[in-house]
């Protein structure tokens, strides 16, 4: 399939919009025309002529179909170094302004950039968080954390195992874990929709399992098999990727290849992190089958103490996903200049879009299909 290249200038320099591959474009244009005609009444009420969906008008609502699951993805979270001092004196304030967004999601995940362990081993390059900080993540509203990254072994031998244990103790899933007998892939179910969560370390620097517990490394053949297994076990598959050359204004080619390879395999959401700066979010349809991939080439830092240009802002990605794939998505900008995450500033989407529960979302499938699925959210 023709993999269309996207303009990946560092976000948020301009509004985000839907990015489609060429395959099936004519059919999508036809669908857009049909949707405009079918939903003209709703558009008349909105001066921007963007759909507002009402659950009572939905055939899906009438048949009792399940509402889409609401997934939230954030970038790198580092709870060591200077942030540890804030946690000691004012822990509740660190995630206070994003707590509502995290708790409103059915599944909220981020990348844990500092393992839990003995903080006396910490320095400027070795990132370690106190085990007590695990409860801060749980209280904020996170449900899972990816651990497949280059800092996963910073706490020394047993670093990954200890981190997984802390996460489990506070009720959070660990994503991207590999044991001696194979990878561990959490599958969670919400309202009948099963979601599988994978994560890979693209840097190759995270500790491997060996005889103990390590992180999943990116290997093309192994990753392909893991995706197939996850698709057999779940309705929706999400993959986190940690890597890419840091601080570039656009994602480096190796990261782009990995993201787009996952799209070819049919992964529903790819959320990358590790470059520490945010990149654009795209909708990919490399196979032309209409089941798209929501691809975040880099979510940047969600919470970090870096001061390099671009590292004090990040973004969060929310996706509404039904059993037949992503339905809609939205992107919000966040900052953390004072070592506390700011309230998300949701980007106004380009058409086709819909107002769901009072918030604007980009439709990731053609509007007719998306309306029939996403509309249930308003009546939930």
Coordinates of C-alpha atoms in Angstrom, one line a residue:
X1 CA 0.0 0.0 0.0
X2 CA 1.1 3.6 -0.6
X3 CA 2.2 4.9 2.8
X4 CA 1.4 8.6 2.5
X5 CA 3.9 10.9 4.2
X6 CA 2.6 13.4 6.7
X7 CA 3.9 16.8 7.6
X8 CA 5.3 16.1 11.0
X9 CA 6.3 19.6 12.1
X10 CA 6.6 19.8 15.8
X11 CA 3.2 20.2 17.4
X12 CA 1.4 22.4 18.6
X13 CA 2.4 24.9 15.9
X14 CA -0.9 24.3 14.0
X15 CA -4.2 22.6 14.5
X16 CA -4.5 18.8 14.0
X17 CA -6.6 17.3 11.3
X18 CA -7.5 13.9 9.9
X19 CA -4.7 12.5 7.8
X20 CA -5.8 9.8 5.3
X21 CA -3.8 7.4 3.1
X22 CA -4.8 7.5 -0.6
X23 CA -6.3 4.1 -0.7
X24 CA -10.1 4.3 -0.7
X25 CA -10.1 8.1 -0.9
X26 CA -12.9 8.2 -3.4
X27 CA -15.1 6.0 -1.3
X28 CA -14.5 8.2 1.7
X29 CA -15.4 11.3 -0.2
X30 CA -18.7 9.6 -1.1
X31 CA -19.3 8.7 2.5
X32 CA -18.6 12.3 3.6
X33 CA -21.2 13.5 1.1
X34 CA -23.8 10.9 2.3
X35 CA -23.1 11.8 5.9
X36 CA -23.6 15.5 5.2
X37 CA -27.0 14.8 3.7
X38 CA -28.1 12.4 6.4
X39 CA -27.1 14.6 9.3
X40 CA -28.1 18.0 7.8
X41 CA -30.6 18.6 10.6
X42 CA -28.0 18.3 13.3
X43 CA -25.6 20.6 11.3
X44 CA -28.3 23.3 11.0
X45 CA -28.1 23.9 14.8
X46 CA -24.3 24.5 14.7
X47 CA -22.9 27.5 13.0
X48 CA -19.7 25.5 12.3
X49 CA -21.8 22.8 10.5
X50 CA -20.1 20.1 12.4
X51 CA -22.2 17.1 13.5
X52 CA -23.7 17.0 16.9
X53 CA -24.9 13.4 17.6
X54 CA -27.9 12.6 19.8
X55 CA -28.2 9.1 21.2
X56 CA -32.0 8.9 20.5
X57 CA -31.3 9.3 16.8
X58 CA -28.8 6.4 16.7
X59 CA -29.8 2.9 15.4
X60 CA -27.0 1.5 17.5
X61 CA -28.5 2.9 20.7
X62 CA -31.8 1.3 19.8
X63 CA -30.2 -2.2 19.3
X64 CA -28.4 -2.0 22.7
X65 CA -24.9 -2.0 21.2
X66 CA -22.2 -1.3 23.7
X67 CA -20.7 2.2 24.0
X68 CA -17.1 2.6 22.8
X69 CA -14.3 2.2 25.4
X70 CA -12.6 5.5 26.2
X71 CA -8.8 5.2 26.1
X72 CA -6.3 7.9 27.2
X73 CA -2.6 7.9 26.4
X74 CA 0.1 10.1 27.8
X75 CA 3.8 10.4 27.2
X76 CA 6.8 10.1 29.6
X77 CA 6.2 10.3 33.3
X78 CA 9.3 10.7 35.5
X79 CA 8.8 10.8 39.3
X80 CA 12.5 11.1 40.4
X81 CA 15.1 13.8 40.7
X82 CA 13.5 17.3 41.2
X83 CA 10.0 16.0 40.9
X84 CA 10.6 13.7 43.9
X85 CA 10.9 16.9 46.0
X86 CA 7.5 18.1 44.9
X87 CA 6.0 14.7 45.7
X88 CA 7.4 14.8 49.2
X89 CA 5.8 18.2 50.0
X90 CA 2.7 18.5 47.8
X91 CA 2.0 15.2 46.0
X92 CA -1.6 15.9 45.3
X93 CA -0.8 19.0 43.3
X94 CA 1.3 17.2 40.7
X95 CA -1.6 15.7 38.7
X96 CA -4.4 17.7 40.2
X97 CA -5.4 19.6 37.0
X98 CA -5.5 16.4 34.9
X99 CA -7.1 14.2 37.5
X100 CA -10.6 14.6 35.9
X101 CA -9.3 13.7 32.4
X102 CA -7.5 10.6 33.7
X103 CA -10.4 9.4 35.8
X104 CA -12.9 10.0 33.1
X105 CA -11.2 7.5 30.8
X106 CA -12.0 3.8 31.0
X107 CA -8.3 3.1 30.6
X108 CA -5.6 5.7 31.2
X109 CA -1.9 4.8 30.5
X110 CA 1.5 6.5 30.3
X111 CA 5.1 5.6 30.0
X112 CA 6.9 5.3 33.4
X113 CA 10.4 6.8 32.6
X114 CA 11.8 6.1 36.1
X115 CA 11.6 2.6 37.8
X116 CA 10.9 2.3 41.5
X117 CA 13.8 1.5 43.7
X118 CA 16.6 2.9 45.9
X119 CA 16.7 6.6 45.1
X120 CA 20.2 6.9 46.7
X121 CA 21.5 5.4 43.4
X122 CA 20.0 8.2 41.4
X123 CA 22.0 10.8 39.5
X124 CA 21.3 13.1 36.5
X125 CA 21.4 10.2 34.1
X126 CA 20.0 7.4 36.2
X127 CA 16.3 8.0 36.9
X128 CA 14.8 6.3 40.0
X129 CA 11.5 7.0 41.8
X130 CA 10.6 6.2 45.3
X131 CA 8.3 3.1 45.6
X132 CA 5.8 5.3 47.5
X133 CA 5.2 7.3 44.3
X134 CA 3.3 4.4 42.9
X135 CA 0.3 5.4 44.9
X136 CA 0.4 8.9 43.4
X137 CA -0.1 7.4 39.9
X138 CA -3.0 5.3 41.1
X139 CA -4.6 8.3 42.9
X140 CA -4.3 10.4 39.8
X141 CA -6.4 8.0 37.8
X142 CA -3.9 5.9 35.8
X143 CA -4.8 2.3 35.2
X144 CA -1.6 1.1 33.6
X145 CA 2.0 2.1 33.0
X146 CA 4.4 1.1 30.2
X147 CA 7.8 0.1 31.5
X148 CA 9.5 -0.9 28.2
X149 CA 12.1 1.9 27.9
X150 CA 15.9 2.6 28.3
X151 CA 15.6 3.6 31.9
X152 CA 13.8 0.5 33.1
X153 CA 17.0 -0.9 34.6
X154 CA 18.3 2.2 36.4
X155 CA 17.4 0.9 39.8
X156 CA 19.9 -2.0 39.4
X157 CA 19.4 -5.7 39.4
X158 CA 15.7 -6.6 39.8
X159 CA 14.7 -3.1 38.7
X160 CA 11.9 -4.3 36.4
X161 CA 10.6 -6.9 38.7
X162 CA 10.5 -4.4 41.6
X163 CA 8.7 -1.8 39.5
X164 CA 6.1 -4.3 38.3
X165 CA 5.5 -5.3 41.9
X166 CA 4.9 -1.7 43.0
X167 CA 2.5 -1.2 40.2
X168 CA 0.6 -4.4 41.0
X169 CA 0.4 -3.4 44.6
X170 CA -1.4 -0.2 43.8
X171 CA -3.7 -1.8 41.3
X172 CA -1.9 -0.8 38.0
X173 CA -1.1 -3.0 35.1
X174 CA 2.5 -3.1 33.8
X175 CA 2.8 -3.0 30.0
X176 CA 5.8 -4.2 28.0
X177 CA 7.0 -6.8 30.5
X178 CA 8.8 -10.0 29.4
X179 CA 9.5 -13.0 31.6
X180 CA 11.7 -16.0 31.1
X181 CA 8.7 -18.0 29.7
X182 CA 7.5 -15.2 27.4
X183 CA 5.9 -11.7 27.2
X184 CA 3.1 -10.6 29.5
X185 CA 0.3 -8.8 27.6
X186 CA -2.5 -7.4 29.8
X187 CA -6.0 -7.6 28.3
X188 CA -8.7 -5.6 30.0
X189 CA -12.4 -5.6 29.3
X190 CA -14.8 -2.7 29.6
X191 CA -18.5 -2.9 28.6
X192 CA -17.8 -5.9 26.5
X193 CA -14.8 -4.4 24.6
X194 CA -11.5 -6.2 25.2
X195 CA -8.3 -4.1 25.0
X196 CA -4.8 -5.7 24.7
X197 CA -1.9 -3.5 25.7
X198 CA 1.6 -4.0 24.3
X199 CA 4.8 -1.9 24.6
X200 CA 8.2 -2.1 23.1
X201 CA 11.6 -0.6 23.8
X202 CA 13.0 0.7 20.5
X203 CA 16.3 1.8 22.1
X204 CA 17.4 -1.7 22.9
X205 CA 18.8 -0.4 26.2
X206 CA 16.2 -1.7 28.7
X207 CA 17.1 -4.9 30.5
X208 CA 16.1 -8.1 28.8
X209 CA 14.3 -10.9 30.7
X210 CA 17.0 -13.6 30.7
X211 CA 16.4 -15.7 33.8
X212 CA 14.3 -13.0 35.4
X213 CA 12.0 -10.1 34.4
X214 CA 12.8 -7.6 31.7
X215 CA 11.2 -5.5 29.1
X216 CA 10.0 -6.2 25.6
X217 CA 12.5 -5.2 22.9
X218 CA 11.5 -4.3 19.4
X219 CA 12.2 -7.3 17.1
X220 CA 10.2 -7.4 13.9
X221 CA 9.4 -11.0 13.7
X222 CA 8.6 -11.3 17.5
X223 CA 6.5 -8.1 17.4
X224 CA 4.5 -9.4 14.5
X225 CA 3.6 -12.6 16.3
X226 CA 2.7 -10.7 19.5
X227 CA 0.4 -8.5 17.6
X228 CA -1.3 -11.5 16.0
X229 CA -1.7 -13.2 19.3
X230 CA -3.1 -10.0 20.8
X231 CA -5.6 -9.6 18.0
X232 CA -6.8 -13.1 18.6
X233 CA -7.3 -12.4 22.3
X234 CA -8.8 -8.9 22.1
X235 CA -11.0 -6.6 20.1
X236 CA -8.7 -3.6 20.2
X237 CA -4.9 -3.7 20.3
X238 CA -2.8 -0.8 21.5
X239 CA 1.0 -0.6 21.3
X240 CA 3.4 1.8 23.0
X241 CA 6.8 2.5 21.4
X242 CA 9.7 4.1 23.3
X243 CA 12.5 5.5 21.2
X244 CA 13.6 7.8 18.5
X245 CA 16.3 10.4 18.4
X246 CA 15.7 12.8 21.1
X247 CA 14.6 16.5 20.6
X248 CA 14.3 16.3 16.8
X249 CA 11.6 18.6 15.3
X250 CA 10.3 15.6 13.4
X251 CA 10.4 11.9 14.3
X252 CA 13.4 10.0 13.1
X253 CA 13.0 7.4 10.3
X254 CA 13.4 4.4 12.5
X255 CA 10.5 5.5 14.7
X256 CA 8.4 6.3 11.6
X257 CA 9.0 2.8 10.2
X258 CA 8.0 1.1 13.4
X259 CA 4.8 3.1 13.8
X260 CA 3.8 2.5 10.2
X261 CA 4.7 -1.2 10.3
X262 CA 2.3 -1.6 13.3
X263 CA -0.4 0.1 11.2
X264 CA 0.1 -2.4 8.4
X265 CA -0.4 -5.2 10.9
X266 CA -3.7 -3.7 11.9
X267 CA -2.9 -2.2 15.4
X268 CA -5.6 0.1 16.4
X269 CA -3.6 2.7 18.4
X270 CA 0.1 3.3 18.4
X271 CA 1.4 5.8 21.0
X272 CA 5.1 6.7 20.8
X273 CA 7.2 8.4 23.4
X274 CA 10.9 8.8 24.3
X275 CA 11.9 11.7 22.0
X276 CA 10.7 14.1 24.8
X277 CA 9.0 16.5 22.4
X278 CA 5.5 16.1 20.9
X279 CA 4.8 15.2 17.3
X280 CA 1.7 15.1 15.2
X281 CA -1.1 12.5 15.5
X282 CA -2.2 10.9 12.2
X283 CA -4.9 8.5 11.0
X284 CA -3.4 5.7 8.9
X285 CA -5.2 3.3 6.7
X286 CA -2.3 1.5 4.9
X287 CA -4.4 -1.6 4.0
X288 CA -7.4 0.4 2.6
X289 CA -9.8 -1.7 4.6
X290 CA -11.4 1.2 6.5
X291 CA -10.2 0.0 9.9
X292 CA -7.7 2.8 10.7
X293 CA -4.8 3.2 13.1
X294 CA -4.6 6.2 15.3
X295 CA -0.9 6.9 15.3
X296 CA 0.8 9.3 17.8
X297 CA 4.4 9.6 16.5
X298 CA 5.4 11.2 19.8
X299 CA 3.4 12.4 22.8
X300 CA 6.4 14.2 24.4
X301 CA 6.8 14.6 28.2
X302 CA 3.7 14.4 30.4
X303 CA 5.7 15.1 33.5
X304 CA 9.4 15.6 33.6
X305 CA 12.0 18.0 34.9
X306 CA 13.9 18.7 31.7
X307 CA 14.5 22.2 30.6
X308 CA 15.5 21.7 26.9
X309 CA 13.4 23.6 24.4
X310 CA 10.2 21.7 23.6
X311 CA 10.4 19.3 26.6
X312 CA 8.1 21.3 28.9
X313 CA 5.1 20.6 26.8
X314 CA 3.4 17.4 25.8
X315 CA 0.1 16.0 24.7
X316 CA -2.5 13.5 25.6
X317 CA -4.4 11.4 23.1
X318 CA -7.9 10.1 23.8
X319 CA -9.5 7.5 21.6
X320 CA -13.0 6.1 21.5
X321 CA -12.8 2.5 20.3
X322 CA -15.5 0.0 19.6
X323 CA -15.0 -3.7 18.9
X324 CA -14.6 -2.9 15.2
X325 CA -11.8 -0.4 15.8
X326 CA -11.2 3.3 16.5
X327 CA -14.3 5.6 16.2
X328 CA -13.0 9.0 17.2
X329 CA -10.1 10.8 18.8
X330 CA -9.0 14.1 20.2
X331 CA -5.6 15.6 21.3
X332 CA -4.9 17.9 24.2
X333 CA -1.8 20.0 25.0
X334 CA -0.4 19.9 28.5
X335 CA 2.6 21.6 30.2
X336 CA 4.5 21.1 33.3
X337 CA 6.8 24.0 33.7
X338 CA 6.4 24.1 37.5
X339 CA 6.7 20.3 37.8
X340 CA 2.9 20.0 37.9
X341 CA 0.8 18.9 34.9
X342 CA -1.5 21.6 33.6
X343 CA -5.1 21.2 32.5
X344 CA -5.4 19.9 29.0
X345 CA -6.1 22.4 26.2
X346 CA -8.1 20.4 23.7
X347 CA -7.3 21.2 20.1
X348 CA -10.4 22.0 18.0
X349 CA -10.5 19.2 15.3
X350 CA -10.8 19.6 11.6
X351 CA -13.9 18.1 9.9
X352 CA -15.2 15.5 10.0
X353 CA -15.9 15.9 13.7
X354 CA -18.6 15.5 16.2
X355 CA -19.7 16.9 19.6
X356 CA -19.8 14.0 22.0
X357 CA -20.8 14.8 25.6
X358 CA -20.1 18.4 25.0
X359 CA -16.5 17.9 23.7
X360 CA -15.3 18.0 20.1
X361 CA -13.8 14.8 18.6
X362 CA -12.3 14.0 15.2
X363 CA -14.1 11.1 13.5
X364 CA -11.5 8.4 12.6
X365 CA -13.8 6.3 10.5
X366 CA -16.2 7.7 7.8
X367 CA -18.9 9.8 9.5
X368 CA -21.8 7.4 8.9
X369 CA -20.0 4.5 10.6
X370 CA -18.5 6.6 13.3
X371 CA -21.9 8.2 14.1
X372 CA -23.6 4.9 14.6
X373 CA -20.9 3.8 17.1
X374 CA -19.8 7.0 18.9
X375 CA -23.3 8.4 19.3
X376 CA -23.9 6.0 22.2
X377 CA -21.5 7.9 24.3
X378 CA -23.9 10.9 24.6
X379 CA -26.6 8.7 26.1
X380 CA -24.4 6.6 28.3

